[in-house]
Amino acid sequence: MPTVIVPALLRPLTNGQERVAVRGSTVRQVVEDLERQFPGIKAHLVEDGDLKSGVNVSVDGEMGIGGLTDPVKETSEVYFLPAIGGGLY
Amino acid sequence: MEHKTDHKTVVEATINGEQVEFLCEPRQSLLEVLRDVLGMTGSKEGCLTGDCGACSVIIDGRSTCSCLVLGVEAEGHKIETIEGLANGAKLHPLQQKFLENASLQCGICTPGFLMSAKALLDHNPHPNEAEIRYALAGNLCRCTGYDKIVRAVLEASKGVAAKAA
Amino acid sequence: MAATTEGTHQFRVIGTRPIRHDGVEKVTGAARYGADYAFPGMLFGRVLRSPHAHANIKSINSDKARALPGVKAIVTAADLPELEDRIEQGGELPINLHHLSANILARGKVLYDGHAVAAVAATSPHIAEEALRLIEVDYEVLPPAMTVEDAMAPGAPILLPALRNKEDGPNKQTNVAAHIQFKRGDVKDGFSKADFVIERTFKTAMVHQGYIEPHNAVGIYNSDGHATIYCSTQGSFVVRSLSAAVLGIPEGKIRVVPAEIGGGFGGKTTIYLEPLSVLLSQKTGHPVKLTMNRAEVLRASGPTSGGTIRCKMGATKNGKIVAAEIWMAYEAGGFPGSPVPMGAMCIVAPYDIPNILIDAYDVVVNRPKTAAYRAPGATNAAFASETIINEIAEKCGIDQCDIRILNGAHEGTPQTAGPPYKRIGMIETVEAIKNSPHYKSKLEGKNRGRGMATGFWFNIGFQSSAMVNIHNDGTASVVTGSVDIGGSRASMAIITAEVLGLDVNDVRPLVADTDAIGYTDVTGGSRTTVATGLAVYEAAQDAVRQLKERAAKLWEKKPEEIEFNNGRLSASGNGVKPMSIKEITPRLGRTGGPITGRATVNARSVGPAFASTCVDVEVDPETGKVQILRATVAQDAGKAVHPSYVEGQMQGGTVQGIGWALNEEYFYDSKGILRNSGLLDYRMPTCLDLPMIETCIVEVPAPGHPIGSRGVGEVSIVPPPAAVANAIARAVGVRMTELPMSPGRVLKAILHKEGAAQASAAAD
């Protein structure tokens, strides 16, 4: 099962857990599963059906380019982090 | 209140070897005259206080910030701008060496540097690195860190000296 | 200029140093920058700016200004639609359009000295300037909060009454816009295992990108509702979308034509004058040109944050760093959005540290809204961490390069936000410094010292579009939307020439406007050569694919049977004579028409970049003046497409870092008014202040990129302030914890040290 490494400030929502096992083969599914396990966490990550502006996702060390559509493997580690841009923020 | 055009003065000067006549208000700087009246936009505005050198031109052989000179003060003087540096299609050795050495990145400071460097080489055809840095200290570059600019002037000085010999 | 390479592919054009294609225009003054444009009937605009750091606007009366002959229009925020105060979706980055619009023309309140209040269009810039003086604004002046400490203190003046943060909740007014945290392991446990702990508080000052060209925009509004903006920008598509949003018109109604740009460094990735130029053009029916003067650039564009960083690190006596705990607060300016999240992700990024806790705060203060400045947030951060690392090295008796190699991050090391690094070149850059002629040389003389530091910065990917046109004479043109801020056109031509087997001078690079080329993200974030280069590479490959199809048609073969090598098409079989591109172009019409290769990418980031910098300084103990004697920078650039321009980026970033280290800072007085809004007193390095800057390009190929290039534009600015501080410590034995390390501060530190030494000698 894929693992989500929970951002530090969201760990109070996951009972302090840093690493959470999830189900899913896309980032969207992983987020839905996280929400199932810890209701309320999704609102910090997703807005209007897409990754929240300012949030990016890294799957197995590869920075995402597809937002919620990025694929996730059985052994993947998924990180949510602040988005880095080329200038405007 | 009418906008009075009789506030403007007719000024005659030599610009890049040509006799030029232009009309300007007393409050217009030479930089503004070059850019907005004569359409010669090669000299650039960076600070309007004579601190960056982007507006450098050569007046009677001396590198000068055109933002600190009034248009009316140009009367009777010999002015050289970046537009006159090349000899027709033939680039000045400084221009050529700047290109070969990648001495420009954004290029906005380049006209000013070229004019200050030309003024230096016209007086001192064999400057060393310290003399070059001293002569160019009034021109700011934010992109290059100056390394490739100084190298270009060193190389060009050899070419200029060779031509003069 | 030494370069070390690691198993790189042999290229023909990539890695050479041709003269840039736009070079002649730039050395003859013919190149057109934004302020060089002029149109028939053009009017000139100027902006009225707040003389107060913090005030409510009670009323604005422009009657007298309107009556001045030559004045054609005056606008305020009332002429712009009011936009929602929420983070805008639809992009990678959070933009609050309400704040953006209020920064362009103040809405109800001014938040910094220089905040735009109104804009005037007139028949001459001088008349526009006179008109500004006739606009009457009634301000209710409020006390300012100028530092993060002022703004975070209980009872601080509140800048944005509607601002809330998650932690303080919906009912608490605050100046803290955001709190970001990164945590790994357990720092308490880590510190307990350390043999010693060092903790210091650092302060850095607000500094400006310092581009020589002020902001500019020419707006032309046509009666059919379409507008064109000519401006110097790092991102023409950003100008289009943000200007459209601020003006409340559809994006497709605006075409942005990027002029040549005289420097940006991140500061020209946002908008200030552009929507005003269109608005004034709409009101007057004429083109309107707006420019900022230098004072406006410093007061009212987007410098980068100063702030406070408390950095605590624990290490074993063998020099292994076991824990790092950091508290950092950065100045956002009048609206939220400092680079503190990035700073937090960079501060210990070069190292493999098992226990970290980083708390970072974005704080609004009565200063201009900050904008990106080359590796935003990282330089301030590195000043703190990299000087403490040197202290650790000295305590352990370890060489300053060796401590970084000992603790250095490598493939698999977790980054600050968690994901593991892929192949990176951090340790290689430190080794390059250690093995450099500079580091190996002896530094002799009094009051001289050698310091080094390492920096980290991300390289983004993002979106780019490219087209490669094959011309009838067998030459090509390559069109992109990436503004050329430092010579990137040459790199695009080099990549195209490499793929097509052409001479680099037979490829003409162009930068197109927002209708002529597909969406392209900014020239920034160290992305252009990598991401736009990738699009160019793929567009050229697309052209090759089409060339093969045409040859197949002519030779009555299948496209898979055609080979293309070094500009020549060939196939096996009788009667097939290889053809160059030049030989096939006359046949293109009959085989299907002209050939244009095209590609668009949303490029993956190739991974971050590292730079290590070494400086030798001499400190004058009587004045505190610090002279840079020698400087070397090593950076992992992957494959350098045009080495001269890679060197140029490294040298330029290093010198900006030196200015940041030694002299640059914003001086505000007690009323919050900027006192050094000119280039005499905002002191940037001149060529007289510097030696040659030695460069070492470390070519660790970036994984997953066809050319192996990494982004190079930013990271070299990160190490210099720490490297200079480390050198000063070795030269005169004082540890500087405040930037800039200007003569007065250094002298004060020297005298303080001497005073303390005398006091303790007297006590003995």
Short mmCIF file of C-alpha atoms in Angstrom, two decimals, chain B residues 12-149:
data_model
loop_
_atom_site.label_atom_id
_atom_site.label_comp_id
_atom_site.label_asym_id
_atom_site.label_seq_id
_atom_site.Cartn_x
_atom_site.Cartn_y
_atom_site.Cartn_z
CA GLU B 12 23.07 72.95 -32.34
CA ALA B 13 25.58 70.24 -31.54
CA THR B 14 27.74 67.65 -33.25
CA ILE B 15 26.40 64.17 -32.58
CA ASN B 16 28.40 61.21 -33.85
CA GLY B 17 30.21 63.44 -36.26
CA GLU B 18 27.09 65.03 -37.76
CA GLN B 19 25.84 68.59 -37.24
CA VAL B 20 22.48 68.21 -35.55
CA GLU B 21 19.83 70.78 -34.67
CA PHE B 22 17.09 70.06 -32.16
CA LEU B 23 14.39 71.79 -30.17
CA CYS B 24 14.08 71.24 -26.43
CA GLU B 25 12.65 72.68 -23.23
CA PRO B 26 15.08 73.95 -20.62
CA ARG B 27 14.01 71.20 -18.22
CA GLN B 28 14.80 68.35 -20.62
CA SER B 29 18.05 66.48 -19.97
CA LEU B 30 20.38 65.51 -22.78
CA LEU B 31 19.33 61.91 -22.15
CA GLU B 32 15.69 62.82 -22.69
CA VAL B 33 16.61 64.77 -25.82
CA LEU B 34 18.55 61.87 -27.27
CA ARG B 35 15.81 59.35 -26.50
CA ASP B 36 12.53 61.22 -26.89
CA VAL B 37 13.36 64.13 -29.22
CA LEU B 38 15.97 62.55 -31.50
CA GLY B 39 14.71 58.96 -31.23
CA MET B 40 18.18 57.68 -30.31
CA THR B 41 17.18 55.18 -27.66
CA GLY B 42 20.57 53.47 -27.37
CA SER B 43 21.46 55.50 -24.28
CA LYS B 44 19.41 54.14 -21.39
CA GLU B 45 17.79 55.57 -18.27
CA GLY B 46 18.73 53.69 -15.10
CA CYS B 47 18.66 56.14 -12.23
CA LEU B 48 18.56 59.80 -13.39
CA THR B 49 21.06 60.69 -10.66
CA GLY B 50 24.34 59.86 -12.39
CA ASP B 51 24.96 56.74 -10.31
CA CYS B 52 24.53 53.91 -12.79
CA GLY B 53 26.14 55.13 -16.01
CA ALA B 54 23.55 53.51 -18.29
CA CYS B 55 23.14 56.88 -19.99
CA SER B 56 26.88 57.39 -20.58
CA VAL B 57 27.85 59.36 -23.66
CA ILE B 58 31.16 61.00 -24.56
CA ILE B 59 31.16 64.80 -24.56
CA ASP B 60 34.30 66.43 -25.93
CA GLY B 61 36.21 63.22 -25.29
CA ARG B 62 35.01 62.71 -21.73
CA SER B 63 32.62 59.99 -20.54
CA THR B 64 29.61 61.77 -19.06
CA CYS B 65 26.20 60.82 -17.68
CA SER B 66 23.76 62.39 -20.13
CA CYS B 67 21.10 62.43 -17.38
CA LEU B 68 23.16 65.04 -15.57
CA VAL B 69 23.50 67.34 -18.60
CA LEU B 70 20.70 69.56 -19.83
CA GLY B 71 19.79 69.42 -23.49
CA VAL B 72 20.51 73.13 -23.82
CA GLU B 73 24.02 72.61 -22.43
CA ALA B 74 24.90 70.51 -25.47
CA GLU B 75 25.09 73.66 -27.59
CA GLY B 76 28.34 73.74 -29.54
CA HIS B 77 29.71 70.52 -28.08
CA LYS B 78 30.88 67.26 -29.64
CA ILE B 79 28.81 64.32 -28.49
CA GLU B 80 29.40 60.62 -29.18
CA THR B 81 26.69 58.06 -28.44
CA ILE B 82 26.45 54.28 -28.84
CA GLU B 83 24.74 54.75 -32.17
CA GLY B 84 27.99 56.13 -33.57
CA LEU B 85 30.43 53.62 -32.09
CA ALA B 86 30.45 51.20 -35.00
CA ASN B 87 31.88 52.40 -38.30
CA GLY B 88 28.89 51.69 -40.52
CA ALA B 89 28.60 47.91 -40.53
CA LYS B 90 32.03 47.44 -38.98
CA LEU B 91 31.91 46.98 -35.23
CA HIS B 92 34.39 48.75 -32.97
CA PRO B 93 36.87 46.30 -31.39
CA LEU B 94 35.16 46.90 -28.04
CA GLN B 95 31.81 45.82 -29.45
CA GLN B 96 33.38 42.78 -31.07
CA LYS B 97 35.18 41.73 -27.88
CA PHE B 98 32.04 42.19 -25.79
CA LEU B 99 30.28 39.73 -28.10
CA GLU B 100 33.13 37.22 -28.16
CA ASN B 101 33.54 37.29 -24.39
CA ALA B 102 29.81 37.12 -23.60
CA SER B 103 30.26 40.38 -21.68
CA LEU B 104 26.56 41.12 -21.73
CA GLN B 105 23.57 39.22 -20.43
CA CYS B 106 20.55 41.52 -20.44
CA GLY B 107 22.50 44.17 -22.32
CA ILE B 108 20.91 47.26 -20.76
CA CYS B 109 24.20 48.52 -19.30
CA THR B 110 26.19 47.64 -22.41
CA PRO B 111 25.88 50.92 -24.35
CA GLY B 112 27.02 52.86 -21.29
CA PHE B 113 29.95 50.53 -20.66
CA LEU B 114 31.02 50.67 -24.30
CA MET B 115 31.08 54.45 -24.27
CA SER B 116 32.99 54.67 -20.99
CA ALA B 117 35.42 52.05 -22.24
CA LYS B 118 35.90 53.90 -25.52
CA ALA B 119 36.61 57.12 -23.63
CA LEU B 120 39.21 55.22 -21.61
CA LEU B 121 40.93 53.67 -24.62
CA ASP B 122 40.92 56.98 -26.50
CA HIS B 123 43.05 58.40 -23.68
CA ASN B 124 44.88 55.33 -22.47
CA PRO B 125 45.31 52.68 -25.16
CA HIS B 126 47.15 50.28 -22.82
CA PRO B 127 45.22 50.12 -19.56
CA ASN B 128 45.84 47.36 -17.06
CA GLU B 129 43.04 45.64 -15.13
CA ALA B 130 43.14 48.13 -12.24
CA GLU B 131 42.94 51.09 -14.60
CA ILE B 132 40.04 49.53 -16.46
CA ARG B 133 38.14 48.85 -13.23
CA TYR B 134 38.76 52.41 -12.07
CA ALA B 135 37.58 53.93 -15.35
CA LEU B 136 34.46 51.77 -15.42
CA ALA B 137 33.56 52.16 -11.74
CA GLY B 138 30.84 54.63 -12.70
CA ASN B 139 29.00 52.04 -14.76
CA LEU B 140 26.88 49.53 -12.90
CA CYS B 141 26.15 46.05 -14.18
CA ARG B 142 23.90 43.75 -12.23
CA CYS B 143 24.06 40.70 -14.47
CA THR B 144 27.67 39.84 -15.22
CA GLY B 145 29.68 40.52 -12.09
CA TYR B 146 31.97 42.55 -14.39
CA ASP B 147 34.48 39.75 -14.99
CA LYS B 148 33.76 39.27 -18.69
CA ILE B 149 33.40 43.03 -19.25
#
